[in-house]
JSON list of C-alpha atoms in Angstrom, two decimals:
[
{"chain": "N", "resi": 1, "resn": "MET", "atom": "CA", "xyz": [0.06, 0.10, -0.07]},
{"chain": "N", "resi": 2, "resn": "ARG", "atom": "CA", "xyz": [1.44, 3.53, -0.86]},
{"chain": "N", "resi": 3, "resn": "ILE", "atom": "CA", "xyz": [0.59, 6.25, 1.22]},
{"chain": "N", "resi": 4, "resn": "ALA", "atom": "CA", "xyz": [1.82, 9.91, 1.30]},
{"chain": "N", "resi": 5, "resn": "PHE", "atom": "CA", "xyz": [1.52, 12.65, 3.73]},
{"chain": "N", "resi": 6, "resn": "LEU", "atom": "CA", "xyz": [-0.41, 15.95, 2.69]},
{"chain": "N", "resi": 7, "resn": "VAL", "atom": "CA", "xyz": [-0.10, 19.08, 4.59]},
{"chain": "N", "resi": 8, "resn": "PRO", "atom": "CA", "xyz": [-2.49, 21.98, 3.50]},
{"chain": "N", "resi": 9, "resn": "CYS", "atom": "CA", "xyz": [-0.84, 25.06, 4.77]},
{"chain": "N", "resi": 10, "resn": "LEU", "atom": "CA", "xyz": [-2.17, 28.70, 5.17]},
{"chain": "N", "resi": 11, "resn": "ASN", "atom": "CA", "xyz": [0.33, 30.94, 6.82]},
{"chain": "N", "resi": 12, "resn": "GLU", "atom": "CA", "xyz": [2.31, 28.38, 8.60]},
{"chain": "N", "resi": 13, "resn": "GLU", "atom": "CA", "xyz": [5.78, 29.63, 8.84]},
{"chain": "N", "resi": 14, "resn": "ARG", "atom": "CA", "xyz": [5.97, 29.38, 12.76]},
{"chain": "N", "resi": 15, "resn": "ALA", "atom": "CA", "xyz": [5.66, 25.69, 12.91]},
{"chain": "N", "resi": 16, "resn": "LEU", "atom": "CA", "xyz": [6.03, 24.08, 9.30]},
{"chain": "N", "resi": 17, "resn": "ALA", "atom": "CA", "xyz": [9.84, 23.27, 9.45]},
{"chain": "N", "resi": 18, "resn": "ARG", "atom": "CA", "xyz": [9.03, 21.23, 12.66]},
{"chain": "N", "resi": 19, "resn": "VAL", "atom": "CA", "xyz": [6.14, 19.38, 11.24]},
{"chain": "N", "resi": 20, "resn": "LEU", "atom": "CA", "xyz": [7.95, 18.60, 8.10]},
{"chain": "N", "resi": 21, "resn": "ALA", "atom": "CA", "xyz": [10.82, 17.31, 10.11]},
{"chain": "N", "resi": 22, "resn": "ASP", "atom": "CA", "xyz": [8.68, 14.80, 11.96]},
{"chain": "N", "resi": 23, "resn": "LEU", "atom": "CA", "xyz": [7.09, 13.61, 9.00]},
{"chain": "N", "resi": 24, "resn": "ALA", "atom": "CA", "xyz": [10.58, 13.19, 7.29]},
{"chain": "N", "resi": 25, "resn": "SER", "atom": "CA", "xyz": [11.37, 10.63, 10.19]},
{"chain": "N", "resi": 26, "resn": "PHE", "atom": "CA", "xyz": [8.66, 8.11, 8.55]},
{"chain": "N", "resi": 27, "resn": "GLY", "atom": "CA", "xyz": [10.18, 8.02, 5.06]},
{"chain": "N", "resi": 28, "resn": "LEU", "atom": "CA", "xyz": [7.05, 8.63, 3.35]},
{"chain": "N", "resi": 29, "resn": "PRO", "atom": "CA", "xyz": [6.52, 11.21, 0.56]},
{"chain": "N", "resi": 30, "resn": "ILE", "atom": "CA", "xyz": [5.23, 14.58, 1.73]},
{"chain": "N", "resi": 31, "resn": "VAL", "atom": "CA", "xyz": [3.28, 16.92, -0.39]},
{"chain": "N", "resi": 32, "resn": "VAL", "atom": "CA", "xyz": [2.74, 20.45, 0.75]},
{"chain": "N", "resi": 33, "resn": "VAL", "atom": "CA", "xyz": [-0.20, 22.34, -0.67]},
{"chain": "N", "resi": 34, "resn": "ASP", "atom": "CA", "xyz": [0.28, 26.29, -0.01]},
{"chain": "N", "resi": 35, "resn": "ASP", "atom": "CA", "xyz": [-3.09, 27.60, -0.28]},
{"chain": "N", "resi": 36, "resn": "GLY", "atom": "CA", "xyz": [-2.36, 31.35, -0.98]},
{"chain": "N", "resi": 37, "resn": "SER", "atom": "CA", "xyz": [-0.16, 31.86, 2.20]},
{"chain": "N", "resi": 38, "resn": "GLU", "atom": "CA", "xyz": [1.34, 35.51, 2.43]},
{"chain": "N", "resi": 39, "resn": "ASP", "atom": "CA", "xyz": [4.33, 34.59, 4.97]},
{"chain": "N", "resi": 40, "resn": "ARG", "atom": "CA", "xyz": [7.46, 32.28, 4.60]},
{"chain": "N", "resi": 41, "resn": "THR", "atom": "CA", "xyz": [5.50, 29.06, 4.34]},
{"chain": "N", "resi": 42, "resn": "LEU", "atom": "CA", "xyz": [6.48, 28.50, 0.71]},
{"chain": "N", "resi": 43, "resn": "ASP", "atom": "CA", "xyz": [9.98, 29.09, 1.16]},
{"chain": "N", "resi": 44, "resn": "ILE", "atom": "CA", "xyz": [10.05, 26.76, 4.31]},
{"chain": "N", "resi": 45, "resn": "ALA", "atom": "CA", "xyz": [8.53, 23.92, 2.46]},
{"chain": "N", "resi": 46, "resn": "LEU", "atom": "CA", "xyz": [10.85, 24.31, -0.69]},
{"chain": "N", "resi": 47, "resn": "ALA", "atom": "CA", "xyz": [13.92, 24.39, 1.68]},
{"chain": "N", "resi": 48, "resn": "ASN", "atom": "CA", "xyz": [12.69, 20.98, 3.07]},
{"chain": "N", "resi": 49, "resn": "HIS", "atom": "CA", "xyz": [12.83, 19.36, -0.53]},
{"chain": "N", "resi": 50, "resn": "VAL", "atom": "CA", "xyz": [9.17, 18.09, -0.26]},
{"chain": "N", "resi": 51, "resn": "ARG", "atom": "CA", "xyz": [6.83, 18.37, -3.13]},
{"chain": "N", "resi": 52, "resn": "VAL", "atom": "CA", "xyz": [4.94, 21.71, -3.39]},
{"chain": "N", "resi": 53, "resn": "ILE", "atom": "CA", "xyz": [1.58, 22.69, -4.88]},
{"chain": "N", "resi": 54, "resn": "LYS", "atom": "CA", "xyz": [0.84, 26.39, -4.67]},
{"chain": "N", "resi": 55, "resn": "HIS", "atom": "CA", "xyz": [-2.50, 28.10, -4.93]},
{"chain": "N", "resi": 56, "resn": "ALA", "atom": "CA", "xyz": [-2.07, 31.69, -5.94]},
{"chain": "N", "resi": 57, "resn": "HIS", "atom": "CA", "xyz": [-5.17, 32.69, -3.81]},
{"chain": "N", "resi": 58, "resn": "ARG", "atom": "CA", "xyz": [-6.82, 31.12, -0.93]},
{"chain": "N", "resi": 59, "resn": "GLN", "atom": "CA", "xyz": [-9.05, 28.31, -1.94]},
{"chain": "N", "resi": 60, "resn": "GLY", "atom": "CA", "xyz": [-10.01, 26.63, 1.37]},
{"chain": "N", "resi": 61, "resn": "LYS", "atom": "CA", "xyz": [-8.67, 23.42, 2.99]},
{"chain": "N", "resi": 62, "resn": "GLY", "atom": "CA", "xyz": [-10.67, 21.02, 1.13]},
{"chain": "N", "resi": 63, "resn": "ARG", "atom": "CA", "xyz": [-9.72, 22.37, -2.25]},
{"chain": "N", "resi": 64, "resn": "ALA", "atom": "CA", "xyz": [-6.18, 22.13, -1.01]},
{"chain": "N", "resi": 65, "resn": "VAL", "atom": "CA", "xyz": [-6.59, 18.42, 0.00]},
{"chain": "N", "resi": 66, "resn": "ARG", "atom": "CA", "xyz": [-8.22, 17.94, -3.66]},
{"chain": "N", "resi": 67, "resn": "SER", "atom": "CA", "xyz": [-5.15, 19.41, -5.54]},
{"chain": "N", "resi": 68, "resn": "GLY", "atom": "CA", "xyz": [-2.76, 17.20, -3.22]},
{"chain": "N", "resi": 69, "resn": "TRP", "atom": "CA", "xyz": [-4.71, 13.97, -3.97]},
{"chain": "N", "resi": 70, "resn": "GLU", "atom": "CA", "xyz": [-5.02, 14.69, -7.74]},
{"chain": "N", "resi": 71, "resn": "ALA", "atom": "CA", "xyz": [-1.00, 14.85, -7.81]},
{"chain": "N", "resi": 72, "resn": "LEU", "atom": "CA", "xyz": [-0.99, 11.55, -5.60]},
{"chain": "N", "resi": 73, "resn": "LYS", "atom": "CA", "xyz": [-3.39, 9.81, -7.34]},
{"chain": "N", "resi": 74, "resn": "ALA", "atom": "CA", "xyz": [-1.63, 10.41, -10.91]},
{"chain": "N", "resi": 75, "resn": "ALA", "atom": "CA", "xyz": [1.42, 9.15, -9.33]},
{"chain": "N", "resi": 76, "resn": "GLY", "atom": "CA", "xyz": [-0.29, 5.65, -8.25]},
{"chain": "N", "resi": 77, "resn": "PHE", "atom": "CA", "xyz": [-0.78, 6.28, -4.46]},
{"chain": "N", "resi": 78, "resn": "ASP", "atom": "CA", "xyz": [-3.66, 4.26, -2.75]},
{"chain": "N", "resi": 79, "resn": "GLY", "atom": "CA", "xyz": [-4.24, 7.06, 0.07]},
{"chain": "N", "resi": 80, "resn": "LEU", "atom": "CA", "xyz": [-3.06, 9.85, 2.07]},
{"chain": "N", "resi": 81, "resn": "ILE", "atom": "CA", "xyz": [-2.67, 11.17, 5.82]},
{"chain": "N", "resi": 82, "resn": "THR", "atom": "CA", "xyz": [-3.52, 14.82, 6.04]},
{"chain": "N", "resi": 83, "resn": "LEU", "atom": "CA", "xyz": [-2.48, 16.97, 8.99]},
{"chain": "N", "resi": 84, "resn": "ASP", "atom": "CA", "xyz": [-2.37, 20.55, 9.42]},
{"chain": "N", "resi": 85, "resn": "GLY", "atom": "CA", "xyz": [0.94, 22.66, 9.31]},
{"chain": "N", "resi": 86, "resn": "ASP", "atom": "CA", "xyz": [0.37, 24.47, 12.56]},
{"chain": "N", "resi": 87, "resn": "GLY", "atom": "CA", "xyz": [2.33, 22.05, 14.87]},
{"chain": "N", "resi": 88, "resn": "GLN", "atom": "CA", "xyz": [-0.61, 20.63, 16.79]},
{"chain": "N", "resi": 89, "resn": "HIS", "atom": "CA", "xyz": [-0.01, 17.13, 15.95]},
{"chain": "N", "resi": 90, "resn": "ARG", "atom": "CA", "xyz": [3.21, 15.51, 16.58]},
{"chain": "N", "resi": 91, "resn": "ALA", "atom": "CA", "xyz": [5.11, 12.53, 15.37]},
{"chain": "N", "resi": 92, "resn": "GLU", "atom": "CA", "xyz": [3.68, 10.31, 17.99]},
{"chain": "N", "resi": 93, "resn": "ASP", "atom": "CA", "xyz": [0.14, 11.33, 16.98]},
{"chain": "N", "resi": 94, "resn": "VAL", "atom": "CA", "xyz": [1.22, 10.60, 13.36]},
{"chain": "N", "resi": 95, "resn": "ALA", "atom": "CA", "xyz": [2.30, 7.40, 14.20]},
{"chain": "N", "resi": 96, "resn": "VAL", "atom": "CA", "xyz": [-0.90, 6.11, 15.73]},
{"chain": "N", "resi": 97, "resn": "VAL", "atom": "CA", "xyz": [-2.82, 7.11, 12.59]},
{"chain": "N", "resi": 98, "resn": "LEU", "atom": "CA", "xyz": [-0.25, 5.57, 10.28]},
{"chain": "N", "resi": 99, "resn": "GLU", "atom": "CA", "xyz": [-0.31, 2.06, 12.12]},
{"chain": "N", "resi": 100, "resn": "ALA", "atom": "CA", "xyz": [-4.17, 2.14, 12.27]},
{"chain": "N", "resi": 101, "resn": "ALA", "atom": "CA", "xyz": [-4.28, 2.87, 8.32]},
{"chain": "N", "resi": 102, "resn": "GLN", "atom": "CA", "xyz": [-1.84, 0.04, 7.63]},
{"chain": "N", "resi": 103, "resn": "ARG", "atom": "CA", "xyz": [-4.18, -2.25, 9.55]},
{"chain": "N", "resi": 104, "resn": "GLN", "atom": "CA", "xyz": [-7.31, -1.14, 7.93]},
{"chain": "N", "resi": 105, "resn": "PRO", "atom": "CA", "xyz": [-6.36, 0.48, 4.66]},
{"chain": "N", "resi": 106, "resn": "ARG", "atom": "CA", "xyz": [-10.20, 0.61, 3.47]},
{"chain": "N", "resi": 107, "resn": "SER", "atom": "CA", "xyz": [-11.24, 2.58, 6.60]},
{"chain": "N", "resi": 108, "resn": "LEU", "atom": "CA", "xyz": [-11.21, 6.22, 6.88]},
{"chain": "N", "resi": 109, "resn": "VAL", "atom": "CA", "xyz": [-9.17, 6.64, 10.29]},
{"chain": "N", "resi": 110, "resn": "ILE", "atom": "CA", "xyz": [-9.48, 9.84, 12.35]},
{"chain": "N", "resi": 111, "resn": "GLY", "atom": "CA", "xyz": [-6.93, 11.02, 15.08]},
{"chain": "N", "resi": 112, "resn": "ALA", "atom": "CA", "xyz": [-9.45, 11.67, 17.45]},
{"chain": "N", "resi": 113, "resn": "ARG", "atom": "CA", "xyz": [-8.30, 14.30, 19.99]},
{"chain": "N", "resi": 114, "resn": "VAL", "atom": "CA", "xyz": [-9.80, 12.65, 23.19]},
{"chain": "N", "resi": 115, "resn": "LYS", "atom": "CA", "xyz": [-6.73, 12.51, 25.38]},
{"chain": "N", "resi": 116, "resn": "ASP", "atom": "CA", "xyz": [-6.41, 15.72, 27.42]},
{"chain": "N", "resi": 117, "resn": "ARG", "atom": "CA", "xyz": [-9.60, 17.09, 25.90]},
{"chain": "N", "resi": 118, "resn": "GLN", "atom": "CA", "xyz": [-10.07, 19.46, 28.69]},
{"chain": "N", "resi": 119, "resn": "THR", "atom": "CA", "xyz": [-7.26, 21.77, 27.33]},
{"chain": "N", "resi": 120, "resn": "GLN", "atom": "CA", "xyz": [-9.61, 22.84, 24.50]},
{"chain": "N", "resi": 121, "resn": "PRO", "atom": "CA", "xyz": [-10.73, 26.35, 24.83]},
{"chain": "N", "resi": 122, "resn": "ALA", "atom": "CA", "xyz": [-14.11, 26.08, 26.19]},
{"chain": "N", "resi": 123, "resn": "MET", "atom": "CA", "xyz": [-16.17, 27.70, 23.39]},
{"chain": "N", "resi": 124, "resn": "ARG", "atom": "CA", "xyz": [-14.14, 25.51, 20.92]},
{"chain": "N", "resi": 125, "resn": "ARG", "atom": "CA", "xyz": [-14.99, 22.28, 22.87]},
{"chain": "N", "resi": 126, "resn": "ALA", "atom": "CA", "xyz": [-18.67, 23.28, 22.98]},
{"chain": "N", "resi": 127, "resn": "ALA", "atom": "CA", "xyz": [-18.70, 23.83, 19.12]},
{"chain": "N", "resi": 128, "resn": "ASN", "atom": "CA", "xyz": [-17.07, 20.48, 18.50]},
{"chain": "N", "resi": 129, "resn": "ARG", "atom": "CA", "xyz": [-19.29, 18.45, 20.78]},
{"chain": "N", "resi": 130, "resn": "LEU", "atom": "CA", "xyz": [-22.23, 19.98, 18.95]},
{"chain": "N", "resi": 131, "resn": "ALA", "atom": "CA", "xyz": [-20.31, 19.20, 15.48]},
{"chain": "N", "resi": 132, "resn": "ASP", "atom": "CA", "xyz": [-19.70, 15.52, 16.58]},
{"chain": "N", "resi": 133, "resn": "TRP", "atom": "CA", "xyz": [-23.08, 14.86, 17.67]},
{"chain": "N", "resi": 134, "resn": "SER", "atom": "CA", "xyz": [-24.89, 16.16, 14.65]},
{"chain": "N", "resi": 135, "resn": "VAL", "atom": "CA", "xyz": [-22.54, 14.59, 12.13]},
{"chain": "N", "resi": 136, "resn": "SER", "atom": "CA", "xyz": [-22.62, 11.38, 13.70]},
{"chain": "N", "resi": 137, "resn": "LEU", "atom": "CA", "xyz": [-26.51, 11.53, 13.12]},
{"chain": "N", "resi": 138, "resn": "ALA", "atom": "CA", "xyz": [-25.80, 12.53, 9.47]},
{"chain": "N", "resi": 139, "resn": "ALA", "atom": "CA", "xyz": [-23.23, 9.86, 8.92]},
{"chain": "N", "resi": 140, "resn": "GLY", "atom": "CA", "xyz": [-25.12, 7.07, 10.70]},
{"chain": "N", "resi": 141, "resn": "GLN", "atom": "CA", "xyz": [-22.17, 6.01, 12.62]},
{"chain": "N", "resi": 142, "resn": "PRO", "atom": "CA", "xyz": [-20.78, 7.38, 15.85]},
{"chain": "N", "resi": 143, "resn": "LEU", "atom": "CA", "xyz": [-17.67, 9.78, 15.40]},
{"chain": "N", "resi": 144, "resn": "PRO", "atom": "CA", "xyz": [-15.81, 10.95, 18.11]},
{"chain": "N", "resi": 145, "resn": "ASP", "atom": "CA", "xyz": [-13.83, 14.03, 16.42]},
{"chain": "N", "resi": 146, "resn": "THR", "atom": "CA", "xyz": [-15.18, 15.19, 13.31]},
{"chain": "N", "resi": 147, "resn": "GLN", "atom": "CA", "xyz": [-13.05, 18.30, 13.07]},
{"chain": "N", "resi": 148, "resn": "SER", "atom": "CA", "xyz": [-9.66, 16.65, 13.62]},
{"chain": "N", "resi": 149, "resn": "GLY", "atom": "CA", "xyz": [-7.33, 17.40, 10.78]},
{"chain": "N", "resi": 150, "resn": "LEU", "atom": "CA", "xyz": [-5.32, 14.54, 11.29]},
{"chain": "N", "resi": 151, "resn": "ARG", "atom": "CA", "xyz": [-6.62, 11.66, 9.12]},
{"chain": "N", "resi": 152, "resn": "TYR", "atom": "CA", "xyz": [-6.27, 8.84, 6.77]},
{"chain": "N", "resi": 153, "resn": "TYR", "atom": "CA", "xyz": [-8.35, 8.85, 3.64]},
{"chain": "N", "resi": 154, "resn": "PRO", "atom": "CA", "xyz": [-8.41, 5.67, 1.37]},
{"chain": "N", "resi": 155, "resn": "ALA", "atom": "CA", "xyz": [-8.37, 6.38, -2.44]},
{"chain": "N", "resi": 156, "resn": "ALA", "atom": "CA", "xyz": [-12.14, 5.36, -2.76]},
{"chain": "N", "resi": 157, "resn": "VAL", "atom": "CA", "xyz": [-12.94, 8.20, -0.39]},
{"chain": "N", "resi": 158, "resn": "LEU", "atom": "CA", "xyz": [-10.85, 10.77, -2.01]},
{"chain": "N", "resi": 159, "resn": "ASN", "atom": "CA", "xyz": [-12.33, 9.64, -5.56]},
{"chain": "N", "resi": 160, "resn": "LEU", "atom": "CA", "xyz": [-16.21, 10.49, -4.28]},
{"chain": "N", "resi": 161, "resn": "ASP", "atom": "CA", "xyz": [-17.42, 13.34, -6.51]},
{"chain": "N", "resi": 162, "resn": "GLY", "atom": "CA", "xyz": [-19.82, 15.93, -5.49]},
{"chain": "N", "resi": 163, "resn": "VAL", "atom": "CA", "xyz": [-18.42, 16.50, -1.85]},
{"chain": "N", "resi": 164, "resn": "PRO", "atom": "CA", "xyz": [-18.49, 20.17, -0.91]},
{"chain": "N", "resi": 165, "resn": "ALA", "atom": "CA", "xyz": [-14.87, 21.64, -0.51]},
{"chain": "N", "resi": 166, "resn": "ASP", "atom": "CA", "xyz": [-15.65, 24.85, 1.16]},
{"chain": "N", "resi": 167, "resn": "HIS", "atom": "CA", "xyz": [-13.70, 25.69, 4.24]},
{"chain": "N", "resi": 168, "resn": "PHE", "atom": "CA", "xyz": [-14.08, 23.26, 6.92]},
{"chain": "N", "resi": 169, "resn": "VAL", "atom": "CA", "xyz": [-17.21, 21.74, 5.42]},
{"chain": "N", "resi": 170, "resn": "PHE", "atom": "CA", "xyz": [-15.01, 19.29, 3.52]},
{"chain": "N", "resi": 171, "resn": "GLU", "atom": "CA", "xyz": [-14.17, 17.14, 6.57]},
{"chain": "N", "resi": 172, "resn": "THR", "atom": "CA", "xyz": [-17.61, 16.94, 7.72]},
{"chain": "N", "resi": 173, "resn": "ALA", "atom": "CA", "xyz": [-18.98, 16.16, 4.36]},
{"chain": "N", "resi": 174, "resn": "THR", "atom": "CA", "xyz": [-16.24, 13.49, 3.54]},
{"chain": "N", "resi": 175, "resn": "LEU", "atom": "CA", "xyz": [-17.28, 11.85, 6.70]},
{"chain": "N", "resi": 176, "resn": "VAL", "atom": "CA", "xyz": [-20.93, 11.87, 5.88]},
{"chain": "N", "resi": 177, "resn": "GLU", "atom": "CA", "xyz": [-20.72, 11.10, 2.17]},
{"chain": "N", "resi": 178, "resn": "ALA", "atom": "CA", "xyz": [-18.05, 8.29, 2.29]},
{"chain": "N", "resi": 179, "resn": "SER", "atom": "CA", "xyz": [-20.32, 6.62, 5.46]},
{"chain": "N", "resi": 180, "resn": "ARG", "atom": "CA", "xyz": [-23.51, 6.93, 3.38]},
{"chain": "N", "resi": 181, "resn": "ARG", "atom": "CA", "xyz": [-22.72, 6.56, -0.11]},
{"chain": "N", "resi": 182, "resn": "LEU", "atom": "CA", "xyz": [-19.87, 3.98, 0.23]},
{"chain": "N", "resi": 183, "resn": "GLY", "atom": "CA", "xyz": [-20.73, 2.29, 3.57]},
{"chain": "N", "resi": 184, "resn": "THR", "atom": "CA", "xyz": [-17.05, 3.11, 4.74]},
{"chain": "N", "resi": 185, "resn": "GLN", "atom": "CA", "xyz": [-16.17, 2.30, 8.16]},
{"chain": "N", "resi": 186, "resn": "VAL", "atom": "CA", "xyz": [-14.74, 5.36, 10.12]},
{"chain": "N", "resi": 187, "resn": "THR", "atom": "CA", "xyz": [-12.43, 4.27, 12.98]},
{"chain": "N", "resi": 188, "resn": "PHE", "atom": "CA", "xyz": [-10.57, 6.31, 15.33]},
{"chain": "N", "resi": 189, "resn": "ALA", "atom": "CA", "xyz": [-7.13, 6.51, 16.79]},
{"chain": "N", "resi": 190, "resn": "PRO", "atom": "CA", "xyz": [-6.96, 8.21, 19.99]},
{"chain": "N", "resi": 191, "resn": "ILE", "atom": "CA", "xyz": [-4.32, 10.90, 20.06]},
{"chain": "N", "resi": 192, "resn": "ARG", "atom": "CA", "xyz": [-3.66, 14.12, 22.62]},
{"chain": "N", "resi": 193, "resn": "ALA", "atom": "CA", "xyz": [-5.56, 17.45, 22.19]},
{"chain": "N", "resi": 194, "resn": "ARG", "atom": "CA", "xyz": [-2.77, 20.21, 22.10]},
{"chain": "N", "resi": 195, "resn": "TYR", "atom": "CA", "xyz": [-3.86, 24.05, 22.60]},
{"chain": "N", "resi": 196, "resn": "GLU", "atom": "CA", "xyz": [-0.40, 25.55, 23.45]},
{"chain": "N", "resi": 197, "resn": "PRO", "atom": "CA", "xyz": [0.26, 29.37, 23.66]},
{"chain": "N", "resi": 198, "resn": "SER", "atom": "CA", "xyz": [2.88, 28.74, 20.91]},
{"chain": "N", "resi": 199, "resn": "LEU", "atom": "CA", "xyz": [0.62, 27.65, 18.28]},
{"chain": "N", "resi": 200, "resn": "ARG", "atom": "CA", "xyz": [-1.10, 29.91, 16.00]},
{"chain": "N", "resi": 201, "resn": "ALA", "atom": "CA", "xyz": [-4.63, 30.77, 16.38]},
{"chain": "N", "resi": 202, "resn": "SER", "atom": "CA", "xyz": [-6.81, 28.35, 14.59]},
{"chain": "N", "resi": 203, "resn": "HIS", "atom": "CA", "xyz": [-8.47, 29.17, 11.13]},
{"chain": "N", "resi": 204, "resn": "PHE", "atom": "CA", "xyz": [-11.82, 27.50, 12.39]},
{"chain": "N", "resi": 205, "resn": "ARG", "atom": "CA", "xyz": [-14.47, 30.22, 13.09]},
{"chain": "N", "resi": 206, "resn": "PRO", "atom": "CA", "xyz": [-16.91, 28.78, 15.43]},
{"chain": "N", "resi": 207, "resn": "VAL", "atom": "CA", "xyz": [-19.75, 30.69, 14.40]},
{"chain": "N", "resi": 208, "resn": "ARG", "atom": "CA", "xyz": [-19.40, 31.02, 10.70]},
{"chain": "N", "resi": 209, "resn": "ASP", "atom": "CA", "xyz": [-17.95, 27.42, 10.36]},
{"chain": "N", "resi": 210, "resn": "LEU", "atom": "CA", "xyz": [-20.23, 25.80, 12.65]},
{"chain": "N", "resi": 211, "resn": "LEU", "atom": "CA", "xyz": [-23.07, 27.39, 10.71]},
{"chain": "N", "resi": 212, "resn": "MET", "atom": "CA", "xyz": [-21.82, 26.20, 7.36]},
{"chain": "N", "resi": 213, "resn": "ILE", "atom": "CA", "xyz": [-21.25, 22.49, 8.84]},
{"chain": "N", "resi": 214, "resn": "VAL", "atom": "CA", "xyz": [-24.90, 22.71, 10.48]},
{"chain": "N", "resi": 215, "resn": "GLY", "atom": "CA", "xyz": [-26.36, 23.65, 7.06]},
{"chain": "N", "resi": 216, "resn": "TYR", "atom": "CA", "xyz": [-24.51, 20.75, 5.29]},
{"chain": "N", "resi": 217, "resn": "VAL", "atom": "CA", "xyz": [-25.61, 18.27, 7.81]},
{"chain": "N", "resi": 218, "resn": "ILE", "atom": "CA", "xyz": [-29.40, 19.08, 7.74]},
{"chain": "N", "resi": 219, "resn": "GLY", "atom": "CA", "xyz": [-29.13, 18.69, 3.99]},
{"chain": "N", "resi": 220, "resn": "ALA", "atom": "CA", "xyz": [-27.41, 15.49, 4.41]},
{"chain": "N", "resi": 221, "resn": "MET", "atom": "CA", "xyz": [-29.89, 14.30, 6.88]},
{"chain": "N", "resi": 222, "resn": "LEU", "atom": "CA", "xyz": [-32.77, 15.19, 4.43]},
{"chain": "N", "resi": 223, "resn": "ARG", "atom": "CA", "xyz": [-30.93, 13.35, 1.81]},
{"chain": "N", "resi": 224, "resn": "PHE", "atom": "CA", "xyz": [-30.00, 10.09, 3.57]},
{"chain": "N", "resi": 225, "resn": "GLY", "atom": "CA", "xyz": [-32.08, 10.07, 6.79]},
{"chain": "N", "resi": 226, "resn": "ILE", "atom": "CA", "xyz": [-30.97, 8.96, 10.21]},
{"chain": "N", "resi": 227, "resn": "ARG", "atom": "CA", "xyz": [-29.97, 5.38, 10.30]},
{"chain": "N", "resi": 228, "resn": "ARG", "atom": "CA", "xyz": [-28.12, 4.41, 13.55]},
{"chain": "N", "resi": 229, "resn": "ARG", "atom": "CA", "xyz": [-27.94, 5.95, 17.08]},
{"chain": "N", "resi": 230, "resn": "PRO", "atom": "CA", "xyz": [-25.16, 8.46, 17.42]},
{"chain": "N", "resi": 231, "resn": "ASP", "atom": "CA", "xyz": [-24.32, 7.08, 21.08]},
{"chain": "N", "resi": 232, "resn": "GLU", "atom": "CA", "xyz": [-23.58, 3.59, 19.90]},
{"chain": "N", "resi": 233, "resn": "PRO", "atom": "CA", "xyz": [-19.91, 3.26, 20.73]},
{"chain": "N", "resi": 234, "resn": "PRO", "atom": "CA", "xyz": [-17.38, 3.88, 17.95]},
{"chain": "N", "resi": 235, "resn": "ARG", "atom": "CA", "xyz": [-14.99, 1.45, 16.51]},
{"chain": "N", "resi": 236, "resn": "SER", "atom": "CA", "xyz": [-11.46, 1.59, 17.38]},
{"chain": "N", "resi": 237, "resn": "PRO", "atom": "CA", "xyz": [-8.49, 0.43, 14.98]},
{"chain": "N", "resi": 238, "resn": "SER", "atom": "CA", "xyz": [-8.01, -2.73, 16.93]},
{"chain": "N", "resi": 239, "resn": "GLY", "atom": "CA", "xyz": [-11.39, -4.10, 15.88]},
{"chain": "N", "resi": 240, "resn": "GLY", "atom": "CA", "xyz": [-13.22, -3.51, 19.34]},
{"chain": "N", "resi": 241, "resn": "THR", "atom": "CA", "xyz": [-15.00, -0.48, 20.17]},
{"chain": "N", "resi": 242, "resn": "ARG", "atom": "CA", "xyz": [-14.16, 2.76, 22.19]},
{"chain": "N", "resi": 243, "resn": "ARG", "atom": "CA", "xyz": [-16.43, 5.08, 23.73]},
{"chain": "N", "resi": 244, "resn": "GLY", "atom": "CA", "xyz": [-15.80, 8.87, 22.71]},
{"chain": "N", "resi": 245, "resn": "HIS", "atom": "CA", "xyz": [-17.13, 11.62, 24.88]},
{"chain": "N", "resi": 246, "resn": "ALA", "atom": "CA", "xyz": [-18.19, 13.47, 21.79]},
{"chain": "N", "resi": 247, "resn": "MET", "atom": "CA", "xyz": [-21.26, 11.02, 21.25]},
{"chain": "N", "resi": 248, "resn": "GLU", "atom": "CA", "xyz": [-23.25, 12.59, 24.12]},
{"chain": "N", "resi": 249, "resn": "PRO", "atom": "CA", "xyz": [-25.59, 15.04, 22.90]},
{"chain": "N", "resi": 250, "resn": "PRO", "atom": "CA", "xyz": [-24.52, 18.62, 23.59]},
{"chain": "N", "resi": 251, "resn": "ARG", "atom": "CA", "xyz": [-25.79, 20.05, 26.84]}
]
């Protein structure tokens, strides 16, 4: 199975060099998609001798992932692992997701931030809980961290057409469309939640992006209906089940 790393970036000069150094230790190909950055992101990526795809203007994370996958698909890859360039995910987190992907190459694997989740800012945590609960309903299977940027996507999921790619809706839509249209099993690999002062502010905007996600989810429910209970324990990469806190209805 051929897997590559894909790092969609928007103004990530602060942490990108460390992220790329961590990924280099795995010996897998790395693609950086610079989504219209205005800082030194492009220079840092080029200095690290990875493949770089440059968007002249910001197109959003979903389109960045699409651009990277088109290049990797043409080169014969079977899937990719995405992670943000902000330094939130460390080598040990990537290793957990990579191991799960190698065991279950046809599953979509989420690096779920269920360890130390209390470190999340309160507003962000509340928004994520609401998103997790509603997206689980739309997907028809329980999902513990629908907004995590650390994921393994198999080729079948990436090749789905008609998946919205605007802003953060792409990550939600991919989970729902893969679950409902392909019957893809979504598994999760538990990782730490990291919200350190040294990390740049998230590009996620709780009000705007959550409203867009909710709008998509409502439309998906109308198309697909509600098939399974969202509080059913999610499946772990080991083949058992793991209960994620995000499966509880929002309070």
